[in-house]
XYZ file of C-alpha atoms in Angstrom:
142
model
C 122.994 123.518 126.579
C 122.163 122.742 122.855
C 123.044 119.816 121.567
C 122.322 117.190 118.928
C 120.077 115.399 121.310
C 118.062 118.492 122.097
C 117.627 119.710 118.382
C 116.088 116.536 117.101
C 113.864 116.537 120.186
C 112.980 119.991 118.834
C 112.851 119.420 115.269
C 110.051 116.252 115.775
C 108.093 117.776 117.960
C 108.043 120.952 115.714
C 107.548 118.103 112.605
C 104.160 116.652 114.360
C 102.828 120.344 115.506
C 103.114 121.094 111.756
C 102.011 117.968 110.715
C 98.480 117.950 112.690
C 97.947 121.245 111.458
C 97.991 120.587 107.991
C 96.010 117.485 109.114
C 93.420 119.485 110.852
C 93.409 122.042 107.998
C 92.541 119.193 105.691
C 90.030 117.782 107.426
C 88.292 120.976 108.059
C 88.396 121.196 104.310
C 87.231 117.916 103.568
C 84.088 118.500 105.610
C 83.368 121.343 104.009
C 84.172 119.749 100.663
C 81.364 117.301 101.587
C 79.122 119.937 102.751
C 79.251 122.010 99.145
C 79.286 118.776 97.374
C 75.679 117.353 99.097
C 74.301 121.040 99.023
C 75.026 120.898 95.202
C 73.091 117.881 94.781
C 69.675 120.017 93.938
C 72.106 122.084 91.370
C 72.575 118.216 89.656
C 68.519 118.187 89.393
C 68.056 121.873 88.480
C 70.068 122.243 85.968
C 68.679 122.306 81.941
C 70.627 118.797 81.169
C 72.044 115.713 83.024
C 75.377 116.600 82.095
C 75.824 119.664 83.328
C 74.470 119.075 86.199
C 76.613 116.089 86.964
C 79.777 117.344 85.566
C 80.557 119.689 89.087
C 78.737 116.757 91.001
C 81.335 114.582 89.544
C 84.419 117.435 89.745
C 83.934 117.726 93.048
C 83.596 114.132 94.112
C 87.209 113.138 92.377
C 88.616 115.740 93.884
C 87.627 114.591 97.487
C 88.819 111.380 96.503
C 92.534 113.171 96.436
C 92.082 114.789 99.128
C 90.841 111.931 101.261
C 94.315 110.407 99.440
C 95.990 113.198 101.539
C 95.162 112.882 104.396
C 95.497 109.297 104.440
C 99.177 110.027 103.762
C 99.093 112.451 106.529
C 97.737 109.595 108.895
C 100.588 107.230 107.498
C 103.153 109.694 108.263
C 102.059 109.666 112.193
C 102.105 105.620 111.671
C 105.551 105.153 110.087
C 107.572 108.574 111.207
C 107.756 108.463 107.530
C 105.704 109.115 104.005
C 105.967 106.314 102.210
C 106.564 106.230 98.339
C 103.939 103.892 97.960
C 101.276 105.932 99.389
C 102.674 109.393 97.283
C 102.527 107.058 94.412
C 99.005 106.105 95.382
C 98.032 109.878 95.547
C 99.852 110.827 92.126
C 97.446 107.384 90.557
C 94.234 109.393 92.019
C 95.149 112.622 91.004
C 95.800 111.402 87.456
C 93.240 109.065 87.066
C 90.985 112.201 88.562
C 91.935 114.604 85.484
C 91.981 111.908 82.938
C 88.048 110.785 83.980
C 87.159 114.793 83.556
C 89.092 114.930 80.598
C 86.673 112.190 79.060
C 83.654 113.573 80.876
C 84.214 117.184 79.254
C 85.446 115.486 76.211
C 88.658 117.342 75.791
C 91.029 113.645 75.397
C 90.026 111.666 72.717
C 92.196 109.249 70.373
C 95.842 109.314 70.795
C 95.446 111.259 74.133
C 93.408 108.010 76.045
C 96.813 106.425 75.039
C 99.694 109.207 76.867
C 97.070 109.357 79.993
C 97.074 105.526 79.753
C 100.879 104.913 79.495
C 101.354 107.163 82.395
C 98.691 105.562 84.536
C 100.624 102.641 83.949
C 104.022 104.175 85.332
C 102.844 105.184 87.892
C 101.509 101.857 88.835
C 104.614 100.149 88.021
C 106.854 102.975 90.611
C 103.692 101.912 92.750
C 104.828 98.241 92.695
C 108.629 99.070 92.816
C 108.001 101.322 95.872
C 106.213 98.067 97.333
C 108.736 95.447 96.478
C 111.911 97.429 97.640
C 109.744 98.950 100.433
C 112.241 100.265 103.158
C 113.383 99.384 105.863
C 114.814 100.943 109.426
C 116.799 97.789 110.164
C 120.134 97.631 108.916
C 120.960 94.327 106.547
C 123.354 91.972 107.978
């Protein structure tokens, strides 16, 4: 017989299969993230200047720093039965912080730009620090 019991028992089990999937999927690309990113070490030394060479070294890098940010999320879902806002906040910091370092590297923000990447850095951090301070809770006030 179905019954409300029976679907939730159904819906989290079908939550964690898809969960560890997309787990598994990201970990499988994280390795090989790491793989293309140490084979393309010799591209840093072969190529005609520094900065070329470094810019993918350093492209690639950032962006397993998100994706490390990921799966960490992923992780912290299986700890709390829950993604926290903190940790999406902490992801949304990365990924920001991740185009606003390439947009200095490549040069394409300069002046009033460094400003808008700045302020938005900072509210993020500050929904970061709200998401801590009225973190939430399963137990029910008195």
């Amino acid at each position: 017989m179905i019954n409300q019991k029976n679907l939730l028992t159904v819906f989290r089990i079908t939550t964690r299969v898809i969960f560890n999937l997309a787990l598994v999927a990201l970990l499988v690309g994280l390795l090989v993230s790491v793989g293309r990113t140490l084979m393309d070490l010799g591209l840093a030394v072969s190529q005609p200047t520094v900065r070329l060479g470094l810019k993918d070294l350093v492209t690639n890098i950032l962006s397993l720093v998100v994706v490390l940010e990921l799966v960490r999320a992923f992780v912290d879902y299986f700890e709390y039965d829950r993604i926290r806002a903190e940790i999406l906040v902490e992801v949304a910091v990365i990924f920001v912080l991740r185009e606003m370092m390439l947009g200095l590297f490549s040069g394409d923000i300069k002046g009033w730009d460094v400003l808008v990447w700045s302020s938005g850095i900072l509210a993020l951090m500050g929904a970061r620090a709200l998401a801590i301070a009225f973190a939430y809770s399963k137990s029910k006030p008195a």
